[in-house]
PDB file of C-alpha atoms in Angstrom:
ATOM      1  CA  UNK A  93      -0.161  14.386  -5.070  1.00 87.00           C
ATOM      2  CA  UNK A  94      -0.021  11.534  -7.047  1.00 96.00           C
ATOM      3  CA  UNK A  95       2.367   8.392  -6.082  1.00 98.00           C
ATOM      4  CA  UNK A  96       2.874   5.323  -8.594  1.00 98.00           C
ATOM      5  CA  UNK A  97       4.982   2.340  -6.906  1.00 98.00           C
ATOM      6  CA  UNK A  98       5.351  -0.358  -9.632  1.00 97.00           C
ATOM      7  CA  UNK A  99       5.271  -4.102  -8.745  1.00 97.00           C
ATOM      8  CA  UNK A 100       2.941  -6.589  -7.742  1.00 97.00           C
ATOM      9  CA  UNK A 101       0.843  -4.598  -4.406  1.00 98.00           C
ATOM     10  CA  UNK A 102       1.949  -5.891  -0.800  1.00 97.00           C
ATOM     11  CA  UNK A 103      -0.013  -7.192   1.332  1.00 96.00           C
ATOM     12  CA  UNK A 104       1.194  -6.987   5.330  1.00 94.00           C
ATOM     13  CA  UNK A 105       2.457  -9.692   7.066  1.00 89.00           C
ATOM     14  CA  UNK A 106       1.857 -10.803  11.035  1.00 78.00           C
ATOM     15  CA  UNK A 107       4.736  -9.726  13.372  1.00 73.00           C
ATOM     16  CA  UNK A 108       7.672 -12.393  13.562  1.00 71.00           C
ATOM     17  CA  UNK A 109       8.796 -13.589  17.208  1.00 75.00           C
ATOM     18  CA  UNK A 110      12.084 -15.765  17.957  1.00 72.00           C
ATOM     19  CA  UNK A 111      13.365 -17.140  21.409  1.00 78.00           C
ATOM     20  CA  UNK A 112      16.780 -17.753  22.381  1.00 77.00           C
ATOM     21  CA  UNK A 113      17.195 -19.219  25.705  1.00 80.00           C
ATOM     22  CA  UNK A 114      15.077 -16.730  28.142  1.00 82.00           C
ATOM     23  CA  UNK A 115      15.555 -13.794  25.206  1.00 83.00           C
ATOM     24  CA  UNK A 116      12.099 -13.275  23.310  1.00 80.00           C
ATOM     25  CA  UNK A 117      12.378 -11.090  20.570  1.00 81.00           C
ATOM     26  CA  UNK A 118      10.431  -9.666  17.145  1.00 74.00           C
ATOM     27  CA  UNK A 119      11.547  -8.337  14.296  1.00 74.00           C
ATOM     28  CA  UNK A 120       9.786  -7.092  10.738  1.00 77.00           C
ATOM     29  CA  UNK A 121      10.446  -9.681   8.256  1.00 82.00           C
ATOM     30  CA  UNK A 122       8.997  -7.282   5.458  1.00 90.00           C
ATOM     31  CA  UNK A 123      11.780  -4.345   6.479  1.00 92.00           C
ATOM     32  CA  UNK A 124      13.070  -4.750   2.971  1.00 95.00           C
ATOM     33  CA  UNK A 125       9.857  -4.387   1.152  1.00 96.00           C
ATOM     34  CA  UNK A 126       8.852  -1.310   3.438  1.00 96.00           C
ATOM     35  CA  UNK A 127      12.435   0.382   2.256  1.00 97.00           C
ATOM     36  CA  UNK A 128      11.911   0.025  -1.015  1.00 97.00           C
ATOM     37  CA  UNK A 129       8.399   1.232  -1.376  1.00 98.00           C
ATOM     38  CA  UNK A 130       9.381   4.188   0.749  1.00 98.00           C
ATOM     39  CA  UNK A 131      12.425   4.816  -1.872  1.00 97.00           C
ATOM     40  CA  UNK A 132      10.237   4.788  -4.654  1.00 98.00           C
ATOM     41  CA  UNK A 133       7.934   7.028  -3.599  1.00 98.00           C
ATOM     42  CA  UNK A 134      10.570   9.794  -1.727  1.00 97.00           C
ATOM     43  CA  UNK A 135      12.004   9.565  -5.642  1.00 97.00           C
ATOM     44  CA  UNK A 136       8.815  11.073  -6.982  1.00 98.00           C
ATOM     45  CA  UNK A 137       9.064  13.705  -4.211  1.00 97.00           C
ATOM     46  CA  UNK A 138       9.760  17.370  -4.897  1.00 95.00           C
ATOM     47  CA  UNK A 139      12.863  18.302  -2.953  1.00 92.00           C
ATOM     48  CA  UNK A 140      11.041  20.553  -0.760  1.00 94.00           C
ATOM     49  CA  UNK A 141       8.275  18.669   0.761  1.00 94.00           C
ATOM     50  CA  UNK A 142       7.880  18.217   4.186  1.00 94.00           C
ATOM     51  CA  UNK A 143       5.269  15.877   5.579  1.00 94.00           C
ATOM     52  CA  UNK A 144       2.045  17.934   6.130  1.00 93.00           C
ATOM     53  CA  UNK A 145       0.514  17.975  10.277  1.00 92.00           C
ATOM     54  CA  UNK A 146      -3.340  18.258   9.215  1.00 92.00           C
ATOM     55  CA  UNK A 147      -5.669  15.110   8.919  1.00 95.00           C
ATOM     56  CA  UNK A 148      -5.450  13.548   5.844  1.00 96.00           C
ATOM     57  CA  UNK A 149      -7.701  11.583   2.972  1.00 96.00           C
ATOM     58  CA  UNK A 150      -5.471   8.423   1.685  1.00 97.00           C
ATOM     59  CA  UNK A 151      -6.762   7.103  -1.665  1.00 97.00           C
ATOM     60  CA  UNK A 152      -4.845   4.207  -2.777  1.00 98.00           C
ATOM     61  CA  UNK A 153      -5.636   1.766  -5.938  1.00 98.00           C
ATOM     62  CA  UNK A 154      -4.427  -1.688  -6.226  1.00 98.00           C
ATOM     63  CA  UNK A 155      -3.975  -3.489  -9.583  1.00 98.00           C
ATOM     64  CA  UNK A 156      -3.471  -7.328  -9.152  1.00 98.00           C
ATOM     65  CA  UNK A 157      -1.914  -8.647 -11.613  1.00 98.00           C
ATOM     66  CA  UNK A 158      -3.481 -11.560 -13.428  1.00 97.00           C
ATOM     67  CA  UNK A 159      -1.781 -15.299 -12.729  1.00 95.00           C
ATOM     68  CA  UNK A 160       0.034 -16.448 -15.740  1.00 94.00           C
ATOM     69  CA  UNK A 161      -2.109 -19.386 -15.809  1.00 96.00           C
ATOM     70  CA  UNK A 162      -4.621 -17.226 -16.589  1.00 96.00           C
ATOM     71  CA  UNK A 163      -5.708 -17.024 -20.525  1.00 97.00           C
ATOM     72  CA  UNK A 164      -5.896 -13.889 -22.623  1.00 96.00           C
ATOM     73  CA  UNK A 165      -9.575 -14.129 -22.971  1.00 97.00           C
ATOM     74  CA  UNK A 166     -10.589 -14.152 -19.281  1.00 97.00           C
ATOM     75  CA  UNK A 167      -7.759 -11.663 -18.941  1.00 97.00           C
ATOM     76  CA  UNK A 168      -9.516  -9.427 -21.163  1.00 97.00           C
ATOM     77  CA  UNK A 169     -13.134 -10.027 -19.452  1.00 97.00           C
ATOM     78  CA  UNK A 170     -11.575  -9.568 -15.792  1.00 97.00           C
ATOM     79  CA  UNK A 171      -9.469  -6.245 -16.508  1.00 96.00           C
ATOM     80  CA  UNK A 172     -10.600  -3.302 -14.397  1.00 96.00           C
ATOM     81  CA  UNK A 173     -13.008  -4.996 -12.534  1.00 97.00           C
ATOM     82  CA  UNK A 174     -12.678  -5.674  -8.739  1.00 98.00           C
ATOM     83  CA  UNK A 175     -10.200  -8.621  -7.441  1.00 98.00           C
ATOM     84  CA  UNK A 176     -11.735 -10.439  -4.817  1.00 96.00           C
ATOM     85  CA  UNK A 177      -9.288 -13.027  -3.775  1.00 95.00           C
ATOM     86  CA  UNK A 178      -6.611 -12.895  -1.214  1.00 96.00           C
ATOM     87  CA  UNK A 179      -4.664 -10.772  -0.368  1.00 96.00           C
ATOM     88  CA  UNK A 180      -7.019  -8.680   2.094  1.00 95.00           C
ATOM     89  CA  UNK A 181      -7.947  -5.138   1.134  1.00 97.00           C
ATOM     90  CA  UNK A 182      -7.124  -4.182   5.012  1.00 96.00           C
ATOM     91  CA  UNK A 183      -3.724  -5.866   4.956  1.00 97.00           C
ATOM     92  CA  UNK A 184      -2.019  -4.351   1.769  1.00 98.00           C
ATOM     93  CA  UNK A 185      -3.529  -0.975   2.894  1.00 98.00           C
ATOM     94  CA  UNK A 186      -1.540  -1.409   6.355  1.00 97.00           C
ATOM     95  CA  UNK A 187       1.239  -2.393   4.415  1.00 97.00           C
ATOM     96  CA  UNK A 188       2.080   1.091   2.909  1.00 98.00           C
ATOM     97  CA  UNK A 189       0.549   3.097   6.023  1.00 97.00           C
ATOM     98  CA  UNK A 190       3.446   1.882   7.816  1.00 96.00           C
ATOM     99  CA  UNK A 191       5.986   1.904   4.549  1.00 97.00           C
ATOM    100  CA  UNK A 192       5.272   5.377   4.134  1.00 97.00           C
ATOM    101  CA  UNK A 193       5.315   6.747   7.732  1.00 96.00           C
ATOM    102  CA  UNK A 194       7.462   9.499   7.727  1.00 95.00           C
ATOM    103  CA  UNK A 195       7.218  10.256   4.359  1.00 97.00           C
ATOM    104  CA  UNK A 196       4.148  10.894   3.423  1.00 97.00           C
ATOM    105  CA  UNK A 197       2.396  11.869   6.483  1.00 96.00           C
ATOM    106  CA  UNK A 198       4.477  12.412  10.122  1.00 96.00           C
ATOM    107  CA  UNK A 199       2.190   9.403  11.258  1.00 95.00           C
ATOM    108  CA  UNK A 200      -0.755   7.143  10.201  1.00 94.00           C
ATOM    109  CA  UNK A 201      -2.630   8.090  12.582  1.00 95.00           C
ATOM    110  CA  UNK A 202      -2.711  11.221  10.508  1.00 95.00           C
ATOM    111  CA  UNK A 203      -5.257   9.517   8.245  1.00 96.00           C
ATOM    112  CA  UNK A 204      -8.760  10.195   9.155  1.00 96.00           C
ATOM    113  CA  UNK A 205      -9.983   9.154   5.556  1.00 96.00           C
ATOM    114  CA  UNK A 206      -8.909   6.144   3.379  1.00 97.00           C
ATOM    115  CA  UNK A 207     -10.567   5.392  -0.035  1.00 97.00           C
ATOM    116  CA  UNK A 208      -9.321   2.131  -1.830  1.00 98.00           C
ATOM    117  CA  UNK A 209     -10.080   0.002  -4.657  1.00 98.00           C
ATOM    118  CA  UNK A 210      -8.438  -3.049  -5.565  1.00 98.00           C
ATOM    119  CA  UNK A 211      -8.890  -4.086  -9.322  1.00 98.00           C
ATOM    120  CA  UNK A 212      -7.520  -7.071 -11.982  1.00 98.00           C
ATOM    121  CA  UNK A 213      -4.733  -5.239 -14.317  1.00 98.00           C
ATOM    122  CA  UNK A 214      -2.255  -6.572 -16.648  1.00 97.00           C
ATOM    123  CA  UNK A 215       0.505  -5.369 -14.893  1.00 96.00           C
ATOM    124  CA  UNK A 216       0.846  -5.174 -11.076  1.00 98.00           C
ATOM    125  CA  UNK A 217       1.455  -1.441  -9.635  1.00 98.00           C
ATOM    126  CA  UNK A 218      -0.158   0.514  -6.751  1.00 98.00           C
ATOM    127  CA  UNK A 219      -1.192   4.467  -7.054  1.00 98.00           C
ATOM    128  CA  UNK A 220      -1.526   6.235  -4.276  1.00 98.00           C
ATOM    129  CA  UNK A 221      -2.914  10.018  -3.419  1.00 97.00           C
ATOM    130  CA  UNK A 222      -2.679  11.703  -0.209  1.00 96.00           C
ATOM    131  CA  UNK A 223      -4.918  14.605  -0.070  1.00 94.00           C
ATOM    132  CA  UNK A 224      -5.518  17.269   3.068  1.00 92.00           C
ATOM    133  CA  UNK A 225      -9.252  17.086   4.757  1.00 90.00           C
ATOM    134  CA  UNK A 226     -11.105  19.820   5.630  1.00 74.00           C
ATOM    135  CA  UNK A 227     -13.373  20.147   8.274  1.00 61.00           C
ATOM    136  CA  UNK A 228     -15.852  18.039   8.482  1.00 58.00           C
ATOM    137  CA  UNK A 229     -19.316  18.872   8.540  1.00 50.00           C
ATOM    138  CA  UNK A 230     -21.177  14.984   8.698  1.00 48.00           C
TER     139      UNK A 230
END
């Protein structure tokens, strides 16, 4: 299965603490973000689908989209090839493990495989395909 969830690619942010009086608390300050990635994605879902138990192989592909500031030419020589600059591969790969708990998978630690790419495109969008695993014999 195939998953396309347009929009510039998130990266994950550090946990949030605040302290009132002797209370110390956290809280996700991306809880927003998560929803609506895991919206878009349950939208593209057939009706019947139920998260599968097995271990799984996550591919996921991020296309950055190019600064405005940036001009058409070096648009044009930078498209398709590998973005190198912040954010971190690891972070906006954590980012929709945890979005998509639930969903996709009953939990990340479900994913035993991850395969990701993260590329210069003209418009921002991440795919995402979540295959089964066999058994491995490495």
């Amino acid at each position: 299965m195939q998953f396309i969830i347009p929009g510039k690619p998130i990266p994950l942010k550090r946990a949030r603490s605040f302290k009132r009086g002797d209370t110390i608390g956290h809280y996700n300050s991306q809880k927003k973000h998560m929803q609506a990635v895991y919206c878009a994605v349950q939208s593209q879902l057939p009706k019947d689908y139920t998260p599968p138990t097995d271990p799984l192989h996550l591919i996921v592909s991020f296309h950055m989209p190019f600064p405005s500031s940036y001009a058409k030419k070096k648009r044009e020589a930078l498209a398709g090839d590998y973005h190198t600059m912040k954010p971190d591969l690891s972070n906006l790969v954590k980012f929709y493990e945890d979005a998509l708990n639930g969903l996709l998978w009953i939990d990340d630690q479900q994913i035993a495989r991850i395969t990701t790419r993260k590329i210069w495109d003209y418009e921002g969008k991440t795919v995402i395909k979540v295959q089964p695993l066999g058994v491995f014999n490495g």
